[in-house]
């Protein structure tokens, strides 16, 4: 997944290729690639989040196609998507919805907010105040929205894909640890390689319009029913006791690392287990290996830890510390 401890390649030669749900999700990657160049790892991460029913924090500089990627993924999966630009004046009701008075009936009726969708693109989530950020907490954790004492369920495939800019922090509101922990994965979207950037410009020169995915050839190749079958299959992926012990050892090592003032909670260990199973299934295996755990460790854990102030001043990077932990914790044989 474009990580230092990178995931193995998805191989189409596996016997599990015959699984229609798995093949459909592999086809989604190819469809998204018609619109977005060089971001296969991020697409895979979003698919893993959908399989694990979790949410994703996307971090990347402006212009690396974060919005286009989410739109293309939704189109390939035939899912609804809505985008909200988070701003300092955004209110909680602008996200969840609110009660509106109907003068004709003299009654209040609920008007759904953009959160009632399959994939919610929360653009620049760190530019809105904590009160509005917190409005997503119940939706992300409970998959419902409560207004005026009434709880309303969100769609079964509800996923928040929140973006933030890693280089511009002026006027922003960093997400608190409690909300960061609600995200299953934190995926970094790098700048493209020269080859990929040449391909991007070539497509634009040939008339590619990022606002017209149909013209780019992106079509729906999977749907909600494929996700249901895929989740059922992921639930059957075997996890040996040694693998469970390995996950626990990795998580506990983050709590003892001198550079961290906050280590990973048990929720993070559960997240690493679930995503490793999803990745193993996508890779065509019915069991989890240590390499699966390593492949998901950075995107699954990097946002659940906090550096010591002196480590920050010394320029220590979270991924480097996690890499050292992955190198030092014994791997089960």
PDB file of N, CA and C in Angstrom, residues 61-121:
ATOM      1  N   UNK A  61      -1.475  16.914  -0.355  1.00  0.00           N
ATOM      2  CA  UNK A  61      -1.471  18.317  -0.758  1.00  0.00           C
ATOM      3  C   UNK A  61      -2.582  18.536  -1.777  1.00  0.00           C
ATOM      4  N   UNK A  62      -3.026  19.784  -1.961  1.00  0.00           N
ATOM      5  CA  UNK A  62      -4.069  20.048  -2.956  1.00  0.00           C
ATOM      6  C   UNK A  62      -3.633  19.616  -4.356  1.00  0.00           C
ATOM      7  N   UNK A  63      -4.590  19.095  -5.102  1.00  0.00           N
ATOM      8  CA  UNK A  63      -4.311  18.769  -6.499  1.00  0.00           C
ATOM      9  C   UNK A  63      -3.867  17.355  -6.778  1.00  0.00           C
ATOM     10  N   UNK A  64      -3.970  16.448  -5.786  1.00  0.00           N
ATOM     11  CA  UNK A  64      -3.577  15.056  -6.038  1.00  0.00           C
ATOM     12  C   UNK A  64      -4.792  14.163  -6.292  1.00  0.00           C
ATOM     13  N   UNK A  65      -5.942  14.783  -6.582  1.00  0.00           N
ATOM     14  CA  UNK A  65      -7.158  14.074  -7.031  1.00  0.00           C
ATOM     15  C   UNK A  65      -7.888  13.348  -5.910  1.00  0.00           C
ATOM     16  N   UNK A  66      -7.887  13.923  -4.709  1.00  0.00           N
ATOM     17  CA  UNK A  66      -8.622  13.290  -3.612  1.00  0.00           C
ATOM     18  C   UNK A  66     -10.117  13.235  -3.915  1.00  0.00           C
ATOM     19  N   UNK A  67     -10.681  14.371  -4.326  1.00  0.00           N
ATOM     20  CA  UNK A  67     -12.113  14.410  -4.631  1.00  0.00           C
ATOM     21  C   UNK A  67     -12.452  13.541  -5.826  1.00  0.00           C
ATOM     22  N   UNK A  68     -11.655  13.615  -6.868  1.00  0.00           N
ATOM     23  CA  UNK A  68     -11.899  12.810  -8.066  1.00  0.00           C
ATOM     24  C   UNK A  68     -11.851  11.331  -7.743  1.00  0.00           C
ATOM     25  N   UNK A  69     -10.927  10.927  -6.893  1.00  0.00           N
ATOM     26  CA  UNK A  69     -10.797   9.513  -6.538  1.00  0.00           C
ATOM     27  C   UNK A  69     -12.063   9.015  -5.854  1.00  0.00           C
ATOM     28  N   UNK A  70     -12.582   9.781  -4.894  1.00  0.00           N
ATOM     29  CA  UNK A  70     -13.792   9.359  -4.182  1.00  0.00           C
ATOM     30  C   UNK A  70     -14.977   9.301  -5.138  1.00  0.00           C
ATOM     31  N   UNK A  71     -15.098  10.274  -6.026  1.00  0.00           N
ATOM     32  CA  UNK A  71     -16.201  10.277  -6.991  1.00  0.00           C
ATOM     33  C   UNK A  71     -16.096   9.075  -7.932  1.00  0.00           C
ATOM     34  N   UNK A  72     -14.890   8.779  -8.396  1.00  0.00           N
ATOM     35  CA  UNK A  72     -14.707   7.652  -9.306  1.00  0.00           C
ATOM     36  C   UNK A  72     -15.003   6.328  -8.601  1.00  0.00           C
ATOM     37  N   UNK A  73     -14.564   6.209  -7.353  1.00  0.00           N
ATOM     38  CA  UNK A  73     -14.840   4.989  -6.587  1.00  0.00           C
ATOM     39  C   UNK A  73     -16.345   4.798  -6.417  1.00  0.00           C
ATOM     40  N   UNK A  74     -17.051   5.867  -6.081  1.00  0.00           N
ATOM     41  CA  UNK A  74     -18.509   5.779  -5.905  1.00  0.00           C
ATOM     42  C   UNK A  74     -19.186   5.359  -7.206  1.00  0.00           C
ATOM     43  N   UNK A  75     -18.722   5.919  -8.327  1.00  0.00           N
ATOM     44  CA  UNK A  75     -19.323   5.573  -9.616  1.00  0.00           C
ATOM     45  C   UNK A  75     -19.080   4.115  -9.963  1.00  0.00           C
ATOM     46  N   UNK A  76     -17.867   3.616  -9.696  1.00  0.00           N
ATOM     47  CA  UNK A  76     -17.540   2.230 -10.021  1.00  0.00           C
ATOM     48  C   UNK A  76     -18.289   1.241  -9.141  1.00  0.00           C
ATOM     49  N   UNK A  77     -18.683   1.686  -7.943  1.00  0.00           N
ATOM     50  CA  UNK A  77     -19.409   0.827  -7.011  1.00  0.00           C
ATOM     51  C   UNK A  77     -20.910   1.087  -7.024  1.00  0.00           C
ATOM     52  N   UNK A  78     -21.339   2.008  -7.858  1.00  0.00           N
ATOM     53  CA  UNK A  78     -22.754   2.377  -7.940  1.00  0.00           C
ATOM     54  C   UNK A  78     -23.300   2.809  -6.574  1.00  0.00           C
ATOM     55  N   UNK A  79     -22.495   3.609  -5.868  1.00  0.00           N
ATOM     56  CA  UNK A  79     -22.903   4.136  -4.566  1.00  0.00           C
ATOM     57  C   UNK A  79     -23.119   5.641  -4.676  1.00  0.00           C
ATOM     58  N   UNK A  80     -23.998   6.151  -3.820  1.00  0.00           N
ATOM     59  CA  UNK A  80     -24.218   7.597  -3.776  1.00  0.00           C
ATOM     60  C   UNK A  80     -23.080   8.272  -3.020  1.00  0.00           C
ATOM     61  N   UNK A  81     -22.752   9.474  -3.410  1.00  0.00           N
ATOM     62  CA  UNK A  81     -21.723  10.228  -2.704  1.00  0.00           C
ATOM     63  C   UNK A  81     -22.116  11.692  -2.642  1.00  0.00           C
ATOM     64  N   UNK A  82     -21.726  12.350  -1.555  1.00  0.00           N
ATOM     65  CA  UNK A  82     -21.943  13.787  -1.402  1.00  0.00           C
ATOM     66  C   UNK A  82     -20.665  14.400  -0.849  1.00  0.00           C
ATOM     67  N   UNK A  83     -20.424  15.631  -1.258  1.00  0.00           N
ATOM     68  CA  UNK A  83     -19.226  16.335  -0.826  1.00  0.00           C
ATOM     69  C   UNK A  83     -19.617  17.559  -0.024  1.00  0.00           C
ATOM     70  N   UNK A  84     -18.934  17.758   1.109  1.00  0.00           N
ATOM     71  CA  UNK A  84     -19.149  18.931   1.946  1.00  0.00           C
ATOM     72  C   UNK A  84     -17.813  19.627   2.131  1.00  0.00           C
ATOM     73  N   UNK A  85     -17.754  20.910   1.785  1.00  0.00           N
ATOM     74  CA  UNK A  85     -16.549  21.701   2.019  1.00  0.00           C
ATOM     75  C   UNK A  85     -16.610  22.242   3.444  1.00  0.00           C
ATOM     76  N   UNK A  86     -15.741  21.765   4.293  1.00  0.00           N
ATOM     77  CA  UNK A  86     -15.758  22.190   5.694  1.00  0.00           C
ATOM     78  C   UNK A  86     -15.108  23.569   5.812  1.00  0.00           C
ATOM     79  N   UNK A  87     -15.841  24.493   6.416  1.00  0.00           N
ATOM     80  CA  UNK A  87     -15.396  25.879   6.570  1.00  0.00           C
ATOM     81  C   UNK A  87     -15.615  26.316   8.016  1.00  0.00           C
ATOM     82  N   UNK A  88     -14.983  27.415   8.441  1.00  0.00           N
ATOM     83  CA  UNK A  88     -15.123  27.864   9.835  1.00  0.00           C
ATOM     84  C   UNK A  88     -16.557  28.189  10.256  1.00  0.00           C
ATOM     85  N   UNK A  89     -17.436  28.523   9.295  1.00  0.00           N
ATOM     86  CA  UNK A  89     -18.804  28.892   9.667  1.00  0.00           C
ATOM     87  C   UNK A  89     -19.801  27.743   9.486  1.00  0.00           C
ATOM     88  N   UNK A  90     -19.314  26.536   9.198  1.00  0.00           N
ATOM     89  CA  UNK A  90     -20.204  25.390   9.024  1.00  0.00           C
ATOM     90  C   UNK A  90     -20.788  24.971  10.372  1.00  0.00           C
ATOM     91  N   UNK A  91     -22.092  24.718  10.407  1.00  0.00           N
ATOM     92  CA  UNK A  91     -22.783  24.339  11.637  1.00  0.00           C
ATOM     93  C   UNK A  91     -23.098  22.839  11.629  1.00  0.00           C
ATOM     94  N   UNK A  92     -23.272  22.234  12.821  1.00  0.00           N
ATOM     95  CA  UNK A  92     -23.590  20.798  12.876  1.00  0.00           C
ATOM     96  C   UNK A  92     -24.811  20.421  12.042  1.00  0.00           C
ATOM     97  N   UNK A  93     -25.853  21.256  12.083  1.00  0.00           N
ATOM     98  CA  UNK A  93     -27.052  20.958  11.305  1.00  0.00           C
ATOM     99  C   UNK A  93     -26.821  20.948   9.814  1.00  0.00           C
ATOM    100  N   UNK A  94     -25.773  21.650   9.372  1.00  0.00           N
ATOM    101  CA  UNK A  94     -25.446  21.638   7.946  1.00  0.00           C
ATOM    102  C   UNK A  94     -24.931  20.274   7.508  1.00  0.00           C
ATOM    103  N   UNK A  95     -24.515  19.465   8.459  1.00  0.00           N
ATOM    104  CA  UNK A  95     -24.004  18.124   8.170  1.00  0.00           C
ATOM    105  C   UNK A  95     -25.087  17.073   8.404  1.00  0.00           C
ATOM    106  N   UNK A  96     -25.693  17.106   9.579  1.00  0.00           N
ATOM    107  CA  UNK A  96     -26.620  16.040   9.972  1.00  0.00           C
ATOM    108  C   UNK A  96     -28.041  16.261   9.480  1.00  0.00           C
ATOM    109  N   UNK A  97     -28.413  17.531   9.245  1.00  0.00           N
ATOM    110  CA  UNK A  97     -29.793  17.851   8.939  1.00  0.00           C
ATOM    111  C   UNK A  97     -30.448  18.511  10.136  1.00  0.00           C
ATOM    112  N   UNK A  98     -31.642  19.022   9.941  1.00  0.00           N
ATOM    113  CA  UNK A  98     -32.316  19.754  11.021  1.00  0.00           C
ATOM    114  C   UNK A  98     -33.821  19.728  10.824  1.00  0.00           C
ATOM    115  N   UNK A  99     -34.525  20.143  11.872  1.00  0.00           N
ATOM    116  CA  UNK A  99     -35.981  20.249  11.805  1.00  0.00           C
ATOM    117  C   UNK A  99     -36.358  21.559  11.128  1.00  0.00           C
ATOM    118  N   UNK A 100     -37.285  21.480  10.199  1.00  0.00           N
ATOM    119  CA  UNK A 100     -37.735  22.644   9.437  1.00  0.00           C
ATOM    120  C   UNK A 100     -39.239  22.806   9.622  1.00  0.00           C
ATOM    121  N   UNK A 101     -39.663  24.020   9.905  1.00  0.00           N
ATOM    122  CA  UNK A 101     -41.094  24.284  10.137  1.00  0.00           C
ATOM    123  C   UNK A 101     -41.821  24.426   8.805  1.00  0.00           C
ATOM    124  N   UNK A 102     -42.895  23.658   8.658  1.00  0.00           N
ATOM    125  CA  UNK A 102     -43.730  23.712   7.466  1.00  0.00           C
ATOM    126  C   UNK A 102     -44.964  24.547   7.782  1.00  0.00           C
ATOM    127  N   UNK A 103     -45.048  25.730   7.180  1.00  0.00           N
ATOM    128  CA  UNK A 103     -46.156  26.629   7.478  1.00  0.00           C
ATOM    129  C   UNK A 103     -47.497  26.091   6.993  1.00  0.00           C
ATOM    130  N   UNK A 104     -47.475  25.180   6.008  1.00  0.00           N
ATOM    131  CA  UNK A 104     -48.726  24.628   5.481  1.00  0.00           C
ATOM    132  C   UNK A 104     -49.341  23.619   6.449  1.00  0.00           C
ATOM    133  N   UNK A 105     -48.491  22.823   7.087  1.00  0.00           N
ATOM    134  CA  UNK A 105     -49.003  21.805   8.020  1.00  0.00           C
ATOM    135  C   UNK A 105     -48.870  22.230   9.474  1.00  0.00           C
ATOM    136  N   UNK A 106     -48.175  23.351   9.706  1.00  0.00           N
ATOM    137  CA  UNK A 106     -47.908  23.840  11.071  1.00  0.00           C
ATOM    138  C   UNK A 106     -47.160  22.801  11.897  1.00  0.00           C
ATOM    139  N   UNK A 107     -46.309  22.046  11.238  1.00  0.00           N
ATOM    140  CA  UNK A 107     -45.533  21.015  11.920  1.00  0.00           C
ATOM    141  C   UNK A 107     -44.066  21.120  11.493  1.00  0.00           C
ATOM    142  N   UNK A 108     -43.201  20.527  12.347  1.00  0.00           N
ATOM    143  CA  UNK A 108     -41.786  20.457  12.005  1.00  0.00           C
ATOM    144  C   UNK A 108     -41.503  19.134  11.305  1.00  0.00           C
ATOM    145  N   UNK A 109     -40.734  19.188  10.267  1.00  0.00           N
ATOM    146  CA  UNK A 109     -40.320  17.972   9.567  1.00  0.00           C
ATOM    147  C   UNK A 109     -38.797  17.956   9.481  1.00  0.00           C
ATOM    148  N   UNK A 110     -38.246  16.769   9.419  1.00  0.00           N
ATOM    149  CA  UNK A 110     -36.794  16.625   9.383  1.00  0.00           C
ATOM    150  C   UNK A 110     -36.298  16.700   7.948  1.00  0.00           C
ATOM    151  N   UNK A 111     -35.331  17.578   7.724  1.00  0.00           N
ATOM    152  CA  UNK A 111     -34.690  17.675   6.425  1.00  0.00           C
ATOM    153  C   UNK A 111     -33.304  17.056   6.535  1.00  0.00           C
ATOM    154  N   UNK A 112     -33.076  15.986   5.788  1.00  0.00           N
ATOM    155  CA  UNK A 112     -31.815  15.259   5.872  1.00  0.00           C
ATOM    156  C   UNK A 112     -30.645  16.120   5.416  1.00  0.00           C
ATOM    157  N   UNK A 113     -29.525  15.978   6.127  1.00  0.00           N
ATOM    158  CA  UNK A 113     -28.293  16.636   5.729  1.00  0.00           C
ATOM    159  C   UNK A 113     -27.491  15.750   4.802  1.00  0.00           C
ATOM    160  N   UNK A 114     -26.363  16.224   4.321  1.00  0.00           N
ATOM    161  CA  UNK A 114     -25.546  15.456   3.373  1.00  0.00           C
ATOM    162  C   UNK A 114     -24.966  14.169   3.958  1.00  0.00           C
ATOM    163  N   UNK A 115     -25.024  14.018   5.299  1.00  0.00           N
ATOM    164  CA  UNK A 115     -24.487  12.808   5.897  1.00  0.00           C
ATOM    165  C   UNK A 115     -25.304  11.578   5.498  1.00  0.00           C
ATOM    166  N   UNK A 116     -26.520  11.788   5.016  1.00  0.00           N
ATOM    167  CA  UNK A 116     -27.355  10.666   4.591  1.00  0.00           C
ATOM    168  C   UNK A 116     -26.989  10.275   3.157  1.00  0.00           C
ATOM    169  N   UNK A 117     -25.896   9.584   3.039  1.00  0.00           N
ATOM    170  CA  UNK A 117     -25.389   9.120   1.752  1.00  0.00           C
ATOM    171  C   UNK A 117     -24.532   7.894   2.003  1.00  0.00           C
ATOM    172  N   UNK A 118     -24.030   7.283   0.934  1.00  0.00           N
ATOM    173  CA  UNK A 118     -23.151   6.129   1.097  1.00  0.00           C
ATOM    174  C   UNK A 118     -21.727   6.567   1.442  1.00  0.00           C
ATOM    175  N   UNK A 119     -21.164   7.445   0.628  1.00  0.00           N
ATOM    176  CA  UNK A 119     -19.812   7.940   0.874  1.00  0.00           C
ATOM    177  C   UNK A 119     -19.860   9.457   1.019  1.00  0.00           C
ATOM    178  N   UNK A 120     -19.511   9.936   2.205  1.00  0.00           N
ATOM    179  CA  UNK A 120     -19.480  11.372   2.471  1.00  0.00           C
ATOM    180  C   UNK A 120     -18.038  11.852   2.366  1.00  0.00           C
ATOM    181  N   UNK A 121     -17.785  12.747   1.421  1.00  0.00           N
ATOM    182  CA  UNK A 121     -16.462  13.354   1.295  1.00  0.00           C
ATOM    183  C   UNK A 121     -16.441  14.617   2.145  1.00  0.00           C
TER     184      UNK A 121
END
